[in-house]
Amino acid sequence: MEVVVVDDANAVAKIAAERITRVITEKPYAVLGLATGSSPLLTYATLIEKYRQNEISFEHVTSFNLDEYIGIAQNNPQSYRYFMDKHLFSNINILPENTYLPVCKVKERPEQIGACYEKAIENAGGIDIQLLGIGANGHIGFNEPVSSLSSRTRVKTLTEQTINDNARLFAYDEYQPHLAMTMGIGTIMDSKRVVLIATGKKKASAIKAAIEGPISAMHPASVLQMHQHTSFIIDESAASELAHVKYYKWCFAEDQKLKKP
Ligand code: GLP
């Protein structure tokens, strides 16, 4: 497990975008696992900039998003499809047919949709790099506390805390879904690499529990301690409750030296 602590959100985005760029450069047909929320916005802006500068092409890339709300249409500005189109897909050369989200319409059978999503990921060759944010309660994707640590893509009911945290994004009279289809924790753990990004004081206790706490279904992100290639890329504020920041910084500095030609 790698813990990278940097000054601010711009530095977090720079490193996260570099990690994704490296994967695509080594493997042009890479499969990306993508996230929504405010955390990845700067990373997406950085990737768009790299695309504009011809540093990277998404021509052969496939993407799978972590989650999608149930009960709102894909053209609704609150849908994660809309978010992804707006903040990433429409600004790069990824083929729309290569971008997947776990969409489950109200009358569809979620078990079937979940199984198909899992199959589609498998058929694409598995996820090469999964980008994650983290909820204040430790959720990843929409895997809320007490989600099975080996769960697969399925429906989850959101907790009151998550609904309240995300309420800032909805107008007062706007419908806010409380159900979502999400990749499972087992699905995320199957990714070849995981990059979790977090910034700001509000994420500090979730980050502390994820990195230095016990592995527990009560704090889903803590399961990443079991993943061989996980990087937490966080700013000083999100790292403020960690006990071993000095050591993590030292490790990162040593790692940089090893990578020098
Ligand atoms: C949402 C998403 C998560 C995201 C989390 C944190 O509930 N389903 O994928 O990581 O919230 O969001 P933010 O980055 O806005 O803090």
mmCIF file of C-alpha atoms and ligand atoms in Angstrom:
data_model
loop_
_atom_site.group_PDB
_atom_site.id
_atom_site.type_symbol
_atom_site.label_atom_id
_atom_site.label_comp_id
_atom_site.label_asym_id
_atom_site.label_seq_id
_atom_site.Cartn_x
_atom_site.Cartn_y
_atom_site.Cartn_z
ATOM 1 C CA MET A 1 0.000 0.000 0.000
ATOM 2 C CA GLU A 2 1.340 3.401 -0.978
ATOM 3 C CA VAL A 3 0.381 6.616 0.812
ATOM 4 C CA VAL A 4 1.307 9.788 -1.031
ATOM 5 C CA VAL A 5 0.810 13.009 0.917
ATOM 6 C CA VAL A 6 1.068 16.217 -1.104
ATOM 7 C CA ASP A 7 0.375 19.904 -0.499
ATOM 8 C CA ASP A 8 -3.002 20.456 -2.095
ATOM 9 C CA ALA A 9 -5.772 19.292 -4.422
ATOM 10 C CA ASN A 10 -3.842 20.354 -7.545
ATOM 11 C CA ALA A 11 -0.902 18.150 -6.592
ATOM 12 C CA VAL A 12 -3.277 15.245 -5.864
ATOM 13 C CA ALA A 13 -4.850 15.631 -9.323
ATOM 14 C CA LYS A 14 -1.466 15.876 -11.002
ATOM 15 C CA ILE A 15 -0.240 12.590 -9.517
ATOM 16 C CA ALA A 16 -3.551 10.754 -10.065
ATOM 17 C CA ALA A 17 -3.640 11.891 -13.708
ATOM 18 C CA GLU A 18 -0.028 10.821 -14.158
ATOM 19 C CA ARG A 19 -0.828 7.340 -12.827
ATOM 20 C CA ILE A 20 -3.736 6.989 -15.271
ATOM 21 C CA THR A 21 -1.649 8.384 -18.124
ATOM 22 C CA ARG A 22 1.110 5.873 -17.418
ATOM 23 C CA VAL A 23 -1.337 2.962 -17.651
ATOM 24 C CA ILE A 24 -2.779 4.202 -20.972
ATOM 25 C CA THR A 25 0.672 4.881 -22.407
ATOM 26 C CA GLU A 26 1.826 1.358 -21.567
ATOM 27 C CA LYS A 27 -1.455 -0.171 -22.720
ATOM 28 C CA PRO A 28 -3.452 1.887 -25.255
ATOM 29 C CA TYR A 29 -6.399 -0.551 -24.920
ATOM 30 C CA ALA A 30 -6.511 0.038 -21.169
ATOM 31 C CA VAL A 31 -9.669 -0.383 -19.123
ATOM 32 C CA LEU A 32 -10.292 2.439 -16.658
ATOM 33 C CA GLY A 33 -12.519 2.338 -13.597
ATOM 34 C CA LEU A 34 -13.897 5.832 -13.046
ATOM 35 C CA ALA A 35 -15.547 7.713 -10.211
ATOM 36 C CA THR A 36 -17.856 10.684 -9.776
ATOM 37 C CA GLY A 37 -18.117 13.236 -6.966
ATOM 38 C CA SER A 38 -16.149 16.424 -6.479
ATOM 39 C CA SER A 39 -12.855 14.643 -5.737
ATOM 40 C CA PRO A 40 -12.015 13.496 -9.305
ATOM 41 C CA LEU A 41 -12.934 16.805 -11.015
ATOM 42 C CA LEU A 42 -9.400 18.222 -11.035
ATOM 43 C CA THR A 43 -7.974 14.855 -12.106
ATOM 44 C CA TYR A 44 -10.359 14.825 -15.073
ATOM 45 C CA ALA A 45 -9.441 18.422 -15.935
ATOM 46 C CA THR A 46 -5.767 17.407 -15.873
ATOM 47 C CA LEU A 47 -6.428 14.411 -18.138
ATOM 48 C CA ILE A 48 -8.341 16.643 -20.567
ATOM 49 C CA GLU A 49 -5.376 19.019 -20.641
ATOM 50 C CA LYS A 50 -2.994 16.125 -21.329
ATOM 51 C CA TYR A 51 -5.267 14.998 -24.169
ATOM 52 C CA ARG A 52 -5.290 18.529 -25.637
ATOM 53 C CA GLN A 53 -1.505 18.644 -25.441
ATOM 54 C CA ASN A 54 -1.360 15.310 -27.351
ATOM 55 C CA GLU A 55 0.245 13.573 -24.394
ATOM 56 C CA ILE A 56 -2.471 10.949 -24.236
ATOM 57 C CA SER A 57 -5.161 9.379 -26.416
ATOM 58 C CA PHE A 58 -8.323 7.626 -25.248
ATOM 59 C CA GLU A 59 -9.113 6.263 -28.714
ATOM 60 C CA HIS A 60 -8.860 2.624 -27.631
ATOM 61 C CA VAL A 61 -9.690 3.060 -23.958
ATOM 62 C CA THR A 62 -12.743 1.487 -22.320
ATOM 63 C CA SER A 63 -14.204 2.803 -19.071
ATOM 64 C CA PHE A 64 -16.475 1.442 -16.387
ATOM 65 C CA ASN A 65 -17.936 3.773 -13.811
ATOM 66 C CA LEU A 66 -18.354 2.714 -10.225
ATOM 67 C CA ASP A 67 -21.979 3.588 -9.773
ATOM 68 C CA GLU A 68 -25.180 5.191 -10.987
ATOM 69 C CA TYR A 69 -28.349 6.358 -9.265
ATOM 70 C CA ILE A 70 -31.558 4.416 -9.693
ATOM 71 C CA GLY A 71 -34.694 6.381 -10.470
ATOM 72 C CA ILE A 72 -33.373 9.208 -12.607
ATOM 73 C CA ALA A 73 -32.945 9.244 -16.386
ATOM 74 C CA GLN A 74 -29.559 9.253 -18.069
ATOM 75 C CA ASN A 75 -30.161 12.741 -19.486
ATOM 76 C CA ASN A 76 -30.972 14.124 -16.032
ATOM 77 C CA PRO A 77 -28.152 16.501 -14.998
ATOM 78 C CA GLN A 78 -27.995 14.635 -11.648
ATOM 79 C CA SER A 79 -27.183 11.307 -13.285
ATOM 80 C CA TYR A 80 -23.611 10.106 -13.169
ATOM 81 C CA ARG A 81 -23.776 9.576 -16.955
ATOM 82 C CA TYR A 82 -24.437 13.287 -17.353
ATOM 83 C CA PHE A 83 -21.596 14.091 -14.937
ATOM 84 C CA MET A 84 -19.119 11.904 -16.829
ATOM 85 C CA ASP A 85 -20.125 13.250 -20.248
ATOM 86 C CA LYS A 86 -19.807 16.811 -19.011
ATOM 87 C CA HIS A 87 -16.602 16.544 -17.005
ATOM 88 C CA LEU A 88 -14.642 14.035 -19.061
ATOM 89 C CA PHE A 89 -16.048 12.068 -21.987
ATOM 90 C CA SER A 90 -17.206 14.978 -24.176
ATOM 91 C CA ASN A 91 -13.784 16.598 -23.831
ATOM 92 C CA ILE A 92 -11.621 13.651 -24.907
ATOM 93 C CA ASN A 93 -11.557 11.164 -27.789
ATOM 94 C CA ILE A 94 -13.023 8.188 -25.918
ATOM 95 C CA LEU A 95 -15.690 6.398 -27.990
ATOM 96 C CA PRO A 96 -19.108 6.812 -26.325
ATOM 97 C CA GLU A 97 -19.824 3.104 -26.906
ATOM 98 C CA ASN A 98 -16.755 2.257 -24.831
ATOM 99 C CA THR A 99 -18.045 4.087 -21.747
ATOM 100 C CA TYR A 100 -20.121 2.026 -19.342
ATOM 101 C CA LEU A 101 -22.144 2.846 -16.246
ATOM 102 C CA PRO A 102 -24.235 0.382 -14.233
ATOM 103 C CA VAL A 103 -27.587 1.728 -15.364
ATOM 104 C CA CYS A 104 -30.657 0.060 -13.885
ATOM 105 C CA LYS A 105 -34.044 1.481 -14.811
ATOM 106 C CA VAL A 106 -36.821 1.242 -12.239
ATOM 107 C CA LYS A 107 -38.551 -1.786 -13.747
ATOM 108 C CA GLU A 108 -35.425 -3.669 -14.740
ATOM 109 C CA ARG A 109 -34.034 -6.571 -12.701
ATOM 110 C CA PRO A 110 -31.015 -5.357 -10.748
ATOM 111 C CA GLU A 111 -29.534 -8.873 -10.314
ATOM 112 C CA GLN A 112 -29.449 -9.218 -14.088
ATOM 113 C CA ILE A 113 -27.977 -5.757 -14.635
ATOM 114 C CA GLY A 114 -25.328 -6.445 -11.977
ATOM 115 C CA ALA A 115 -24.343 -9.779 -13.528
ATOM 116 C CA CYS A 116 -24.141 -8.192 -17.018
ATOM 117 C CA TYR A 117 -21.945 -5.384 -15.715
ATOM 118 C CA GLU A 118 -19.593 -7.882 -14.102
ATOM 119 C CA LYS A 119 -19.477 -9.880 -17.347
ATOM 120 C CA ALA A 120 -18.771 -6.754 -19.411
ATOM 121 C CA ILE A 121 -15.819 -5.872 -17.152
ATOM 122 C CA GLU A 122 -14.516 -9.418 -17.440
ATOM 123 C CA ASN A 123 -14.937 -9.457 -21.240
ATOM 124 C CA ALA A 124 -13.004 -6.195 -21.479
ATOM 125 C CA GLY A 125 -10.105 -7.914 -19.701
ATOM 126 C CA GLY A 126 -10.663 -6.491 -16.200
ATOM 127 C CA ILE A 127 -10.000 -3.008 -14.877
ATOM 128 C CA ASP A 128 -6.386 -1.876 -15.203
ATOM 129 C CA ILE A 129 -6.689 1.112 -12.900
ATOM 130 C CA GLN A 130 -9.608 2.080 -10.679
ATOM 131 C CA LEU A 131 -9.963 5.676 -9.525
ATOM 132 C CA LEU A 132 -11.819 6.112 -6.224
ATOM 133 C CA GLY A 133 -13.010 8.895 -3.971
ATOM 134 C CA ILE A 134 -14.078 8.176 -0.410
ATOM 135 C CA GLY A 135 -17.271 9.005 1.460
ATOM 136 C CA ALA A 136 -17.070 10.566 4.907
ATOM 137 C CA ASN A 137 -18.311 7.230 6.287
ATOM 138 C CA GLY A 138 -15.626 5.298 4.382
ATOM 139 C CA HIS A 139 -17.780 4.242 1.442
ATOM 140 C CA ILE A 140 -16.170 3.492 -1.913
ATOM 141 C CA GLY A 141 -18.428 3.615 -4.963
ATOM 142 C CA PHE A 142 -21.725 3.414 -3.129
ATOM 143 C CA ASN A 143 -20.630 0.534 -0.922
ATOM 144 C CA GLU A 144 -21.946 1.823 2.346
ATOM 145 C CA PRO A 145 -20.794 0.545 5.765
ATOM 146 C CA VAL A 146 -21.573 -3.161 6.340
ATOM 147 C CA SER A 147 -21.374 -3.892 2.608
ATOM 148 C CA SER A 148 -19.904 -7.334 2.141
ATOM 149 C CA LEU A 149 -16.191 -7.038 1.529
ATOM 150 C CA SER A 150 -16.575 -9.505 -1.346
ATOM 151 C CA SER A 151 -19.733 -7.971 -2.854
ATOM 152 C CA ARG A 152 -20.278 -7.644 -6.610
ATOM 153 C CA THR A 153 -22.265 -5.078 -8.648
ATOM 154 C CA ARG A 154 -25.706 -4.692 -7.083
ATOM 155 C CA VAL A 155 -28.216 -2.231 -5.632
ATOM 156 C CA LYS A 156 -27.385 -0.419 -2.428
ATOM 157 C CA THR A 157 -29.588 1.753 -0.262
ATOM 158 C CA LEU A 158 -27.720 4.911 0.653
ATOM 159 C CA THR A 159 -27.224 5.855 4.280
ATOM 160 C CA GLU A 160 -28.745 9.000 5.722
ATOM 161 C CA GLN A 161 -25.233 10.430 6.080
ATOM 162 C CA THR A 162 -24.451 9.927 2.372
ATOM 163 C CA ILE A 163 -27.816 11.350 1.324
ATOM 164 C CA ASN A 164 -27.175 14.396 3.521
ATOM 165 C CA ASP A 165 -23.588 14.786 2.277
ATOM 166 C CA ASN A 166 -24.766 14.725 -1.342
ATOM 167 C CA ALA A 167 -27.822 16.954 -0.721
ATOM 168 C CA ARG A 168 -25.625 20.014 -1.449
ATOM 169 C CA LEU A 169 -25.675 18.934 -5.107
ATOM 170 C CA PHE A 170 -29.491 18.914 -5.369
ATOM 171 C CA ALA A 171 -31.927 21.824 -5.418
ATOM 172 C CA TYR A 172 -34.329 21.898 -2.425
ATOM 173 C CA ASP A 173 -37.312 20.709 -4.480
ATOM 174 C CA GLU A 174 -35.352 18.264 -6.635
ATOM 175 C CA TYR A 175 -35.746 14.487 -6.323
ATOM 176 C CA GLN A 176 -32.676 12.967 -4.667
ATOM 177 C CA PRO A 177 -32.360 9.231 -5.213
ATOM 178 C CA HIS A 178 -31.651 6.994 -2.238
ATOM 179 C CA LEU A 179 -30.874 3.876 -4.269
ATOM 180 C CA ALA A 180 -27.898 3.253 -6.498
ATOM 181 C CA MET A 181 -26.373 0.493 -8.525
ATOM 182 C CA THR A 182 -22.716 0.143 -7.560
ATOM 183 C CA MET A 183 -19.735 -2.048 -8.330
ATOM 184 C CA GLY A 184 -19.160 -4.263 -5.326
ATOM 185 C CA ILE A 185 -16.148 -4.192 -3.071
ATOM 186 C CA GLY A 186 -15.064 -7.503 -4.596
ATOM 187 C CA THR A 187 -15.371 -5.926 -8.057
ATOM 188 C CA ILE A 188 -13.154 -3.021 -6.999
ATOM 189 C CA MET A 189 -10.647 -5.389 -5.371
ATOM 190 C CA ASP A 190 -10.283 -7.263 -8.686
ATOM 191 C CA SER A 191 -8.853 -4.128 -10.357
ATOM 192 C CA LYS A 192 -5.172 -4.414 -11.123
ATOM 193 C CA ARG A 193 -4.431 -1.043 -9.542
ATOM 194 C CA VAL A 194 -6.429 1.264 -7.293
ATOM 195 C CA VAL A 195 -5.869 4.979 -6.828
ATOM 196 C CA LEU A 196 -7.917 6.592 -4.061
ATOM 197 C CA ILE A 197 -7.876 10.369 -3.917
ATOM 198 C CA ALA A 198 -9.043 12.561 -1.050
ATOM 199 C CA THR A 199 -8.646 16.199 -0.129
ATOM 200 C CA GLY A 200 -9.754 18.421 2.711
ATOM 201 C CA LYS A 201 -10.261 18.149 6.451
ATOM 202 C CA LYS A 202 -13.724 16.608 6.011
ATOM 203 C CA LYS A 203 -12.113 13.418 4.729
ATOM 204 C CA ALA A 204 -9.411 13.206 7.442
ATOM 205 C CA SER A 205 -11.131 10.737 9.761
ATOM 206 C CA ALA A 206 -12.298 8.515 6.883
ATOM 207 C CA ILE A 207 -8.709 8.438 5.607
ATOM 208 C CA LYS A 208 -7.315 7.689 9.060
ATOM 209 C CA ALA A 209 -9.691 4.708 9.433
ATOM 210 C CA ALA A 210 -9.023 3.465 5.889
ATOM 211 C CA ILE A 211 -5.224 3.509 6.148
ATOM 212 C CA GLU A 212 -4.429 2.977 9.825
ATOM 213 C CA GLY A 213 -7.610 1.424 11.185
ATOM 214 C CA PRO A 214 -8.684 -2.202 11.285
ATOM 215 C CA ILE A 215 -10.139 -3.826 8.169
ATOM 216 C CA SER A 216 -13.866 -3.784 8.638
ATOM 217 C CA ALA A 217 -17.111 -3.844 6.676
ATOM 218 C CA MET A 218 -18.027 -0.869 8.877
ATOM 219 C CA HIS A 219 -15.412 1.126 6.947
ATOM 220 C CA PRO A 220 -15.399 -0.216 3.379
ATOM 221 C CA ALA A 221 -12.272 1.662 2.197
ATOM 222 C CA SER A 222 -10.213 -0.180 4.837
ATOM 223 C CA VAL A 223 -10.408 -3.319 2.678
ATOM 224 C CA LEU A 224 -7.907 -1.649 0.330
ATOM 225 C CA GLN A 225 -5.253 -2.656 2.873
ATOM 226 C CA MET A 226 -5.675 -6.105 1.301
ATOM 227 C CA HIS A 227 -5.006 -4.839 -2.249
ATOM 228 C CA GLN A 228 -1.452 -5.284 -3.516
ATOM 229 C CA HIS A 229 -1.390 -2.186 -5.704
ATOM 230 C CA THR A 230 -3.324 0.515 -3.918
ATOM 231 C CA SER A 231 -2.218 4.129 -3.737
ATOM 232 C CA PHE A 232 -3.870 6.686 -1.483
ATOM 233 C CA ILE A 233 -3.105 10.113 -2.932
ATOM 234 C CA ILE A 234 -4.171 12.742 -0.433
ATOM 235 C CA ASP A 235 -3.489 16.333 0.542
ATOM 236 C CA GLU A 236 -2.143 17.544 3.902
ATOM 237 C CA SER A 237 -5.637 18.260 5.265
ATOM 238 C CA ALA A 238 -6.970 14.797 4.443
ATOM 239 C CA ALA A 239 -3.780 13.360 5.985
ATOM 240 C CA SER A 240 -4.068 15.458 9.149
ATOM 241 C CA GLU A 241 -5.256 12.610 11.416
ATOM 242 C CA LEU A 242 -2.727 10.028 10.226
ATOM 243 C CA ALA A 243 -0.108 8.972 12.789
ATOM 244 C CA HIS A 244 2.675 8.151 10.326
ATOM 245 C CA VAL A 245 2.729 10.940 7.730
ATOM 246 C CA LYS A 246 6.470 11.467 8.172
ATOM 247 C CA TYR A 247 7.141 7.834 7.296
ATOM 248 C CA TYR A 248 4.809 7.915 4.252
ATOM 249 C CA LYS A 249 6.611 10.996 2.927
ATOM 250 C CA TRP A 250 9.978 9.385 3.449
ATOM 251 C CA CYS A 251 8.830 6.231 1.590
ATOM 252 C CA PHE A 252 7.599 8.329 -1.332
ATOM 253 C CA ALA A 253 10.890 10.249 -1.504
ATOM 254 C CA GLU A 254 12.882 6.996 -1.468
ATOM 255 C CA ASP A 255 10.612 5.593 -4.159
ATOM 256 C CA GLN A 256 11.249 8.616 -6.378
ATOM 257 C CA LYS A 257 14.994 8.035 -6.053
ATOM 258 C CA LEU A 258 14.633 4.377 -7.074
ATOM 259 C CA LYS A 259 12.687 5.397 -10.178
ATOM 260 C CA LYS A 260 15.416 7.819 -11.361
ATOM 261 C CA PRO A 261 17.368 6.414 -14.367
HETATM 262 C C1 GLP B 1 -20.387 9.718 -3.766
HETATM 263 C C2 GLP B 1 -19.832 8.702 -4.789
HETATM 264 C C3 GLP B 1 -18.461 8.213 -4.414
HETATM 265 C C4 GLP B 1 -17.603 9.381 -4.003
HETATM 266 C C5 GLP B 1 -18.162 10.005 -2.745
HETATM 267 C C6 GLP B 1 -17.373 11.216 -2.265
HETATM 268 O O1 GLP B 1 -21.336 9.245 -2.883
HETATM 269 N N1 GLP B 1 -20.684 7.583 -5.027
HETATM 270 O O2 GLP B 1 -17.891 7.518 -5.522
HETATM 271 O O3 GLP B 1 -16.295 8.955 -3.759
HETATM 272 O O4 GLP B 1 -19.500 10.392 -2.937
HETATM 273 O O5 GLP B 1 -17.738 12.340 -2.992
HETATM 274 P P1 GLP B 1 -16.891 13.665 -3.047
HETATM 275 O O6 GLP B 1 -15.705 13.368 -3.869
HETATM 276 O O7 GLP B 1 -17.798 14.670 -3.684
HETATM 277 O O8 GLP B 1 -16.548 14.012 -1.644
#
